[in-house]
Amino acid sequence: MFTRAYLRASTEDQDASRAKGDLQAFAAEKGLTIASYYLENESGASLQRPELFRLLGDCQPGDILLIEQVDRLSRLNAADWERLKSEIASRRVKVVALDLPTSHMLAKASPDDFTARMLEAVNGMMLDVLAAVARKDYEDRRRRQAQGIVQAKEDKTKYRGRREDTDRNAGIVKMLESGMAWSNIIAATKCSRSTLARLAKRL
């Protein structure tokens, strides 16, 4: 029985190897030796994950697929999650996740066939629940992002900045044309030096 660790991050801006230390500590605690690591930066909402399927292709029946959290394995929709589960089941791979305590028992040899089947059934049910939660979290975040973009566009449309005081600025331009010192213009009009500089460029 081999243990193969899978580490995934959503984008290239994130470090997929961040959880490596946690997986190593868990494996040491359970007396497991991690045979290989598979790292990739892909979305958990997509089945297009070459490293995950390379891992499954390397597995033998009874091997362990070790992950930090269930959402590292799946943020898939229901149909794609069923496809991935089918692939895992066909290869008779055990999924063990640090955030899924019921799966930890799969890291040990089961005393009998009945117990093994019971553990697999319970673990499978909990995997389904956490995969569904991970998908909902993904969809909620996408919806909030979309709403934020719409709100930002609306706010930008509403706010167009302070309107220019054209009468005052026309007077300042005349003062500049007459050769009045900047300090005197600022004292008389209370305008800022940056405003004065901007108006001077118009001359």
PDB file of C-alpha atoms in Angstrom:
ATOM      1  CA  MET A   1       0.000   0.000   0.000  1.00  0.00           C
ATOM      2  CA  PHE A   2       1.433   3.370  -1.088  1.00  0.00           C
ATOM      3  CA  THR A   3       0.444   6.824   0.133  1.00  0.00           C
ATOM      4  CA  ARG A   4       0.397   9.517  -2.536  1.00  0.00           C
ATOM      5  CA  ALA A   5      -0.061  13.166  -1.518  1.00  0.00           C
ATOM      6  CA  TYR A   6      -2.007  15.565  -3.726  1.00  0.00           C
ATOM      7  CA  LEU A   7      -1.559  19.327  -3.256  1.00  0.00           C
ATOM      8  CA  ARG A   8      -3.563  21.834  -5.256  1.00  0.00           C
ATOM      9  CA  ALA A   9      -3.912  25.616  -5.339  1.00  0.00           C
ATOM     10  CA  SER A  10      -6.409  27.594  -7.389  1.00  0.00           C
ATOM     11  CA  THR A  11      -4.047  29.865  -9.306  1.00  0.00           C
ATOM     12  CA  GLU A  12      -0.367  30.332 -10.056  1.00  0.00           C
ATOM     13  CA  ASP A  13      -0.381  33.112  -7.436  1.00  0.00           C
ATOM     14  CA  GLN A  14      -0.930  30.555  -4.694  1.00  0.00           C
ATOM     15  CA  ASP A  15       1.584  28.028  -3.376  1.00  0.00           C
ATOM     16  CA  ALA A  16       0.295  24.474  -3.816  1.00  0.00           C
ATOM     17  CA  SER A  17       3.109  23.130  -1.608  1.00  0.00           C
ATOM     18  CA  ARG A  18       1.991  25.188   1.431  1.00  0.00           C
ATOM     19  CA  ALA A  19       0.247  22.210   3.051  1.00  0.00           C
ATOM     20  CA  LYS A  20       3.131  19.796   2.500  1.00  0.00           C
ATOM     21  CA  GLY A  21       4.346  20.068   6.096  1.00  0.00           C
ATOM     22  CA  ASP A  22       0.880  19.284   7.485  1.00  0.00           C
ATOM     23  CA  LEU A  23       0.594  16.197   5.288  1.00  0.00           C
ATOM     24  CA  GLN A  24       4.043  15.006   6.333  1.00  0.00           C
ATOM     25  CA  ALA A  25       3.210  15.454  10.030  1.00  0.00           C
ATOM     26  CA  PHE A  26      -0.059  13.533   9.629  1.00  0.00           C
ATOM     27  CA  ALA A  27       1.659  10.711   7.749  1.00  0.00           C
ATOM     28  CA  ALA A  28       4.333  10.413  10.444  1.00  0.00           C
ATOM     29  CA  GLU A  29       1.679  10.308  13.171  1.00  0.00           C
ATOM     30  CA  LYS A  30      -0.199   7.511  11.386  1.00  0.00           C
ATOM     31  CA  GLY A  31       2.926   5.557  10.514  1.00  0.00           C
ATOM     32  CA  LEU A  32       2.585   6.231   6.792  1.00  0.00           C
ATOM     33  CA  THR A  33       5.327   6.932   4.290  1.00  0.00           C
ATOM     34  CA  ILE A  34       4.439   9.309   1.468  1.00  0.00           C
ATOM     35  CA  ALA A  35       5.752   7.692  -1.697  1.00  0.00           C
ATOM     36  CA  SER A  36       5.228  10.693  -3.984  1.00  0.00           C
ATOM     37  CA  TYR A  37       3.834  14.201  -4.182  1.00  0.00           C
ATOM     38  CA  TYR A  38       1.672  15.616  -6.965  1.00  0.00           C
ATOM     39  CA  LEU A  39       1.467  19.413  -7.071  1.00  0.00           C
ATOM     40  CA  GLU A  40      -0.592  21.572  -9.399  1.00  0.00           C
ATOM     41  CA  ASN A  41      -2.163  25.016  -9.706  1.00  0.00           C
ATOM     42  CA  GLU A  42      -5.593  24.391 -11.161  1.00  0.00           C
ATOM     43  CA  SER A  43      -9.162  25.164 -10.202  1.00  0.00           C
ATOM     44  CA  GLY A  44     -10.911  22.581  -8.052  1.00  0.00           C
ATOM     45  CA  ALA A  45     -14.063  23.360 -10.059  1.00  0.00           C
ATOM     46  CA  SER A  46     -12.558  21.751 -13.159  1.00  0.00           C
ATOM     47  CA  LEU A  47     -11.748  18.161 -14.039  1.00  0.00           C
ATOM     48  CA  GLN A  48      -8.863  19.390 -16.190  1.00  0.00           C
ATOM     49  CA  ARG A  49      -6.195  18.471 -13.635  1.00  0.00           C
ATOM     50  CA  PRO A  50      -3.337  16.508 -15.174  1.00  0.00           C
ATOM     51  CA  GLU A  51      -1.477  15.870 -11.914  1.00  0.00           C
ATOM     52  CA  LEU A  52      -4.517  14.454 -10.148  1.00  0.00           C
ATOM     53  CA  PHE A  53      -5.132  11.993 -12.950  1.00  0.00           C
ATOM     54  CA  ARG A  54      -1.433  11.148 -13.146  1.00  0.00           C
ATOM     55  CA  LEU A  55      -1.652  10.289  -9.443  1.00  0.00           C
ATOM     56  CA  LEU A  56      -4.661   8.057 -10.014  1.00  0.00           C
ATOM     57  CA  GLY A  57      -2.895   6.412 -12.954  1.00  0.00           C
ATOM     58  CA  ASP A  58       0.079   5.607 -10.698  1.00  0.00           C
ATOM     59  CA  CYS A  59      -2.108   4.094  -7.965  1.00  0.00           C
ATOM     60  CA  GLN A  60      -2.588   0.429  -7.229  1.00  0.00           C
ATOM     61  CA  PRO A  61      -5.677  -0.989  -5.463  1.00  0.00           C
ATOM     62  CA  GLY A  62      -5.557  -0.096  -1.784  1.00  0.00           C
ATOM     63  CA  ASP A  63      -3.295   2.930  -2.194  1.00  0.00           C
ATOM     64  CA  ILE A  64      -4.079   6.104  -0.249  1.00  0.00           C
ATOM     65  CA  LEU A  65      -4.767   9.488  -1.855  1.00  0.00           C
ATOM     66  CA  LEU A  66      -3.783  11.939   0.901  1.00  0.00           C
ATOM     67  CA  ILE A  67      -5.099  15.520   0.823  1.00  0.00           C
ATOM     68  CA  GLU A  68      -5.200  18.455   3.230  1.00  0.00           C
ATOM     69  CA  GLN A  69      -8.882  19.280   2.711  1.00  0.00           C
ATOM     70  CA  VAL A  70     -11.690  17.841   0.628  1.00  0.00           C
ATOM     71  CA  ASP A  71     -11.939  21.098  -1.330  1.00  0.00           C
ATOM     72  CA  ARG A  72      -8.380  20.473  -2.562  1.00  0.00           C
ATOM     73  CA  LEU A  73      -9.819  17.444  -4.332  1.00  0.00           C
ATOM     74  CA  SER A  74     -13.170  18.841  -5.420  1.00  0.00           C
ATOM     75  CA  ARG A  75     -15.125  22.020  -5.920  1.00  0.00           C
ATOM     76  CA  LEU A  76     -16.816  20.228  -8.782  1.00  0.00           C
ATOM     77  CA  ASN A  77     -20.444  20.329  -9.785  1.00  0.00           C
ATOM     78  CA  ALA A  78     -22.480  17.204  -9.009  1.00  0.00           C
ATOM     79  CA  ALA A  79     -21.985  15.535 -12.403  1.00  0.00           C
ATOM     80  CA  ASP A  80     -18.203  16.028 -12.478  1.00  0.00           C
ATOM     81  CA  TRP A  81     -17.881  14.932  -8.848  1.00  0.00           C
ATOM     82  CA  GLU A  82     -19.644  11.672  -9.722  1.00  0.00           C
ATOM     83  CA  ARG A  83     -17.195  11.148 -12.600  1.00  0.00           C
ATOM     84  CA  LEU A  84     -14.202  11.698 -10.342  1.00  0.00           C
ATOM     85  CA  LYS A  85     -15.623   9.449  -7.621  1.00  0.00           C
ATOM     86  CA  SER A  86     -16.180   6.730 -10.216  1.00  0.00           C
ATOM     87  CA  GLU A  87     -12.570   7.008 -11.343  1.00  0.00           C
ATOM     88  CA  ILE A  88     -11.315   6.781  -7.758  1.00  0.00           C
ATOM     89  CA  ALA A  89     -13.602   3.833  -6.979  1.00  0.00           C
ATOM     90  CA  SER A  90     -12.618   1.934 -10.124  1.00  0.00           C
ATOM     91  CA  ARG A  91      -8.991   2.104  -9.022  1.00  0.00           C
ATOM     92  CA  ARG A  92      -9.942   1.138  -5.432  1.00  0.00           C
ATOM     93  CA  VAL A  93      -8.088   4.133  -3.995  1.00  0.00           C
ATOM     94  CA  LYS A  94      -8.732   5.283  -0.421  1.00  0.00           C
ATOM     95  CA  VAL A  95      -9.213   9.043   0.022  1.00  0.00           C
ATOM     96  CA  VAL A  96      -7.832  10.334   3.324  1.00  0.00           C
ATOM     97  CA  ALA A  97      -8.293  14.035   4.137  1.00  0.00           C
ATOM     98  CA  LEU A  98      -6.885  15.853   7.149  1.00  0.00           C
ATOM     99  CA  ASP A  99     -10.199  17.723   7.620  1.00  0.00           C
ATOM    100  CA  LEU A 100     -12.257  14.506   7.481  1.00  0.00           C
ATOM    101  CA  PRO A 101     -11.670  12.491  10.690  1.00  0.00           C
ATOM    102  CA  THR A 102     -13.766   9.545   9.497  1.00  0.00           C
ATOM    103  CA  SER A 103     -11.243   9.008   6.702  1.00  0.00           C
ATOM    104  CA  HIS A 104      -8.300   8.706   9.081  1.00  0.00           C
ATOM    105  CA  MET A 105      -9.349   5.165   9.960  1.00  0.00           C
ATOM    106  CA  LEU A 106      -8.775   4.186   6.333  1.00  0.00           C
ATOM    107  CA  ALA A 107      -5.080   4.846   6.840  1.00  0.00           C
ATOM    108  CA  LYS A 108      -4.954   1.688   8.969  1.00  0.00           C
ATOM    109  CA  ALA A 109      -5.513  -1.868   7.880  1.00  0.00           C
ATOM    110  CA  SER A 110      -9.114  -2.889   8.637  1.00  0.00           C
ATOM    111  CA  PRO A 111      -9.528  -5.944  10.879  1.00  0.00           C
ATOM    112  CA  ASP A 112     -12.173  -7.559   8.669  1.00  0.00           C
ATOM    113  CA  ASP A 113     -14.125  -7.079   5.438  1.00  0.00           C
ATOM    114  CA  PHE A 114     -17.316  -5.914   7.177  1.00  0.00           C
ATOM    115  CA  THR A 115     -15.510  -3.153   9.068  1.00  0.00           C
ATOM    116  CA  ALA A 116     -13.685  -2.099   5.919  1.00  0.00           C
ATOM    117  CA  ARG A 117     -16.937  -1.804   3.988  1.00  0.00           C
ATOM    118  CA  MET A 118     -18.596   0.155   6.794  1.00  0.00           C
ATOM    119  CA  LEU A 119     -15.677   2.606   6.974  1.00  0.00           C
ATOM    120  CA  GLU A 120     -15.742   3.093   3.214  1.00  0.00           C
ATOM    121  CA  ALA A 121     -19.505   3.717   3.249  1.00  0.00           C
ATOM    122  CA  VAL A 122     -19.312   6.302   6.052  1.00  0.00           C
ATOM    123  CA  ASN A 123     -16.295   7.978   4.500  1.00  0.00           C
ATOM    124  CA  GLY A 124     -17.989   8.085   1.096  1.00  0.00           C
ATOM    125  CA  MET A 125     -21.059   9.788   2.564  1.00  0.00           C
ATOM    126  CA  MET A 126     -18.951  12.392   4.379  1.00  0.00           C
ATOM    127  CA  LEU A 127     -16.893  13.021   1.245  1.00  0.00           C
ATOM    128  CA  ASP A 128     -20.127  13.764  -0.628  1.00  0.00           C
ATOM    129  CA  VAL A 129     -21.218  16.221   2.053  1.00  0.00           C
ATOM    130  CA  LEU A 130     -17.916  18.109   2.146  1.00  0.00           C
ATOM    131  CA  ALA A 131     -17.656  18.137  -1.648  1.00  0.00           C
ATOM    132  CA  ALA A 132     -21.137  19.680  -1.823  1.00  0.00           C
ATOM    133  CA  VAL A 133     -20.166  22.277   0.795  1.00  0.00           C
ATOM    134  CA  ALA A 134     -16.982  23.092  -1.142  1.00  0.00           C
ATOM    135  CA  ARG A 135     -18.991  23.564  -4.343  1.00  0.00           C
ATOM    136  CA  LYS A 136     -21.489  25.853  -2.600  1.00  0.00           C
ATOM    137  CA  ASP A 137     -18.643  27.923  -1.152  1.00  0.00           C
ATOM    138  CA  TYR A 138     -17.152  28.231  -4.651  1.00  0.00           C
ATOM    139  CA  GLU A 139     -20.466  29.349  -6.163  1.00  0.00           C
ATOM    140  CA  ASP A 140     -21.126  31.807  -3.305  1.00  0.00           C
ATOM    141  CA  ARG A 141     -17.717  33.430  -3.759  1.00  0.00           C
ATOM    142  CA  ARG A 142     -18.212  33.688  -7.528  1.00  0.00           C
ATOM    143  CA  ARG A 143     -21.605  35.321  -6.987  1.00  0.00           C
ATOM    144  CA  ARG A 144     -20.196  37.820  -4.476  1.00  0.00           C
ATOM    145  CA  GLN A 145     -17.366  38.682  -6.858  1.00  0.00           C
ATOM    146  CA  ALA A 146     -19.836  39.307  -9.682  1.00  0.00           C
ATOM    147  CA  GLN A 147     -21.988  41.480  -7.420  1.00  0.00           C
ATOM    148  CA  GLY A 148     -18.914  43.430  -6.331  1.00  0.00           C
ATOM    149  CA  ILE A 149     -17.938  44.123  -9.928  1.00  0.00           C
ATOM    150  CA  VAL A 150     -21.438  45.384 -10.753  1.00  0.00           C
ATOM    151  CA  GLN A 151     -21.481  47.579  -7.637  1.00  0.00           C
ATOM    152  CA  ALA A 152     -18.055  49.021  -8.438  1.00  0.00           C
ATOM    153  CA  LYS A 153     -19.198  49.910 -11.957  1.00  0.00           C
ATOM    154  CA  GLU A 154     -22.346  51.587 -10.599  1.00  0.00           C
ATOM    155  CA  ASP A 155     -20.345  53.568  -8.048  1.00  0.00           C
ATOM    156  CA  LYS A 156     -17.910  54.693 -10.722  1.00  0.00           C
ATOM    157  CA  THR A 157     -20.819  55.893 -12.869  1.00  0.00           C
ATOM    158  CA  LYS A 158     -22.367  57.831  -9.972  1.00  0.00           C
ATOM    159  CA  TYR A 159     -19.120  59.453  -8.843  1.00  0.00           C
ATOM    160  CA  ARG A 160     -17.560  61.678 -11.444  1.00  0.00           C
ATOM    161  CA  GLY A 161     -15.439  63.831  -9.120  1.00  0.00           C
ATOM    162  CA  ARG A 162     -15.821  67.434  -7.971  1.00  0.00           C
ATOM    163  CA  ARG A 163     -17.016  69.871 -10.631  1.00  0.00           C
ATOM    164  CA  GLU A 164     -14.540  72.528 -11.692  1.00  0.00           C
ATOM    165  CA  ASP A 165     -15.134  76.082 -10.414  1.00  0.00           C
ATOM    166  CA  THR A 166     -14.915  77.656 -13.880  1.00  0.00           C
ATOM    167  CA  ASP A 167     -15.516  81.264 -12.766  1.00  0.00           C
ATOM    168  CA  ARG A 168     -12.786  81.136 -10.141  1.00  0.00           C
ATOM    169  CA  ASN A 169     -10.356  79.407 -12.475  1.00  0.00           C
ATOM    170  CA  ALA A 170     -10.999  81.977 -15.199  1.00  0.00           C
ATOM    171  CA  GLY A 171     -10.076  84.683 -12.725  1.00  0.00           C
ATOM    172  CA  ILE A 172      -6.900  82.843 -11.740  1.00  0.00           C
ATOM    173  CA  VAL A 173      -5.895  82.527 -15.390  1.00  0.00           C
ATOM    174  CA  LYS A 174      -6.267  86.292 -15.810  1.00  0.00           C
ATOM    175  CA  MET A 175      -4.090  86.869 -12.739  1.00  0.00           C
ATOM    176  CA  LEU A 176      -1.444  84.589 -14.185  1.00  0.00           C
ATOM    177  CA  GLU A 177      -1.590  86.410 -17.518  1.00  0.00           C
ATOM    178  CA  SER A 178      -1.082  89.706 -15.729  1.00  0.00           C
ATOM    179  CA  GLY A 179       2.123  88.372 -14.152  1.00  0.00           C
ATOM    180  CA  MET A 180       0.861  88.284 -10.562  1.00  0.00           C
ATOM    181  CA  ALA A 181       3.054  86.238  -8.208  1.00  0.00           C
ATOM    182  CA  TRP A 182       1.812  82.745  -7.392  1.00  0.00           C
ATOM    183  CA  SER A 183       1.923  83.394  -3.657  1.00  0.00           C
ATOM    184  CA  ASN A 184      -0.360  86.419  -4.073  1.00  0.00           C
ATOM    185  CA  ILE A 185      -2.796  84.438  -6.252  1.00  0.00           C
ATOM    186  CA  ILE A 186      -2.966  81.624  -3.685  1.00  0.00           C
ATOM    187  CA  ALA A 187      -3.541  84.125  -0.877  1.00  0.00           C
ATOM    188  CA  ALA A 188      -6.310  85.868  -2.806  1.00  0.00           C
ATOM    189  CA  THR A 189      -8.181  82.829  -4.136  1.00  0.00           C
ATOM    190  CA  LYS A 190      -7.333  80.133  -1.535  1.00  0.00           C
ATOM    191  CA  CYS A 191      -6.598  77.709  -4.365  1.00  0.00           C
ATOM    192  CA  SER A 192      -3.998  74.984  -3.950  1.00  0.00           C
ATOM    193  CA  ARG A 193      -0.576  75.162  -5.524  1.00  0.00           C
ATOM    194  CA  SER A 194      -1.361  72.037  -7.581  1.00  0.00           C
ATOM    195  CA  THR A 195      -4.490  73.712  -8.996  1.00  0.00           C
ATOM    196  CA  LEU A 196      -2.454  76.790  -9.847  1.00  0.00           C
ATOM    197  CA  ALA A 197       0.162  74.674 -11.588  1.00  0.00           C
ATOM    198  CA  ARG A 198      -2.534  72.867 -13.590  1.00  0.00           C
ATOM    199  CA  LEU A 199      -4.086  76.153 -14.720  1.00  0.00           C
ATOM    200  CA  ALA A 200      -0.686  77.617 -15.590  1.00  0.00           C
ATOM    201  CA  LYS A 201      -0.161  74.738 -18.052  1.00  0.00           C
ATOM    202  CA  ARG A 202      -3.247  75.870 -19.966  1.00  0.00           C
ATOM    203  CA  LEU A 203      -1.607  79.183 -20.856  1.00  0.00           C
TER     204      LEU A 203
END
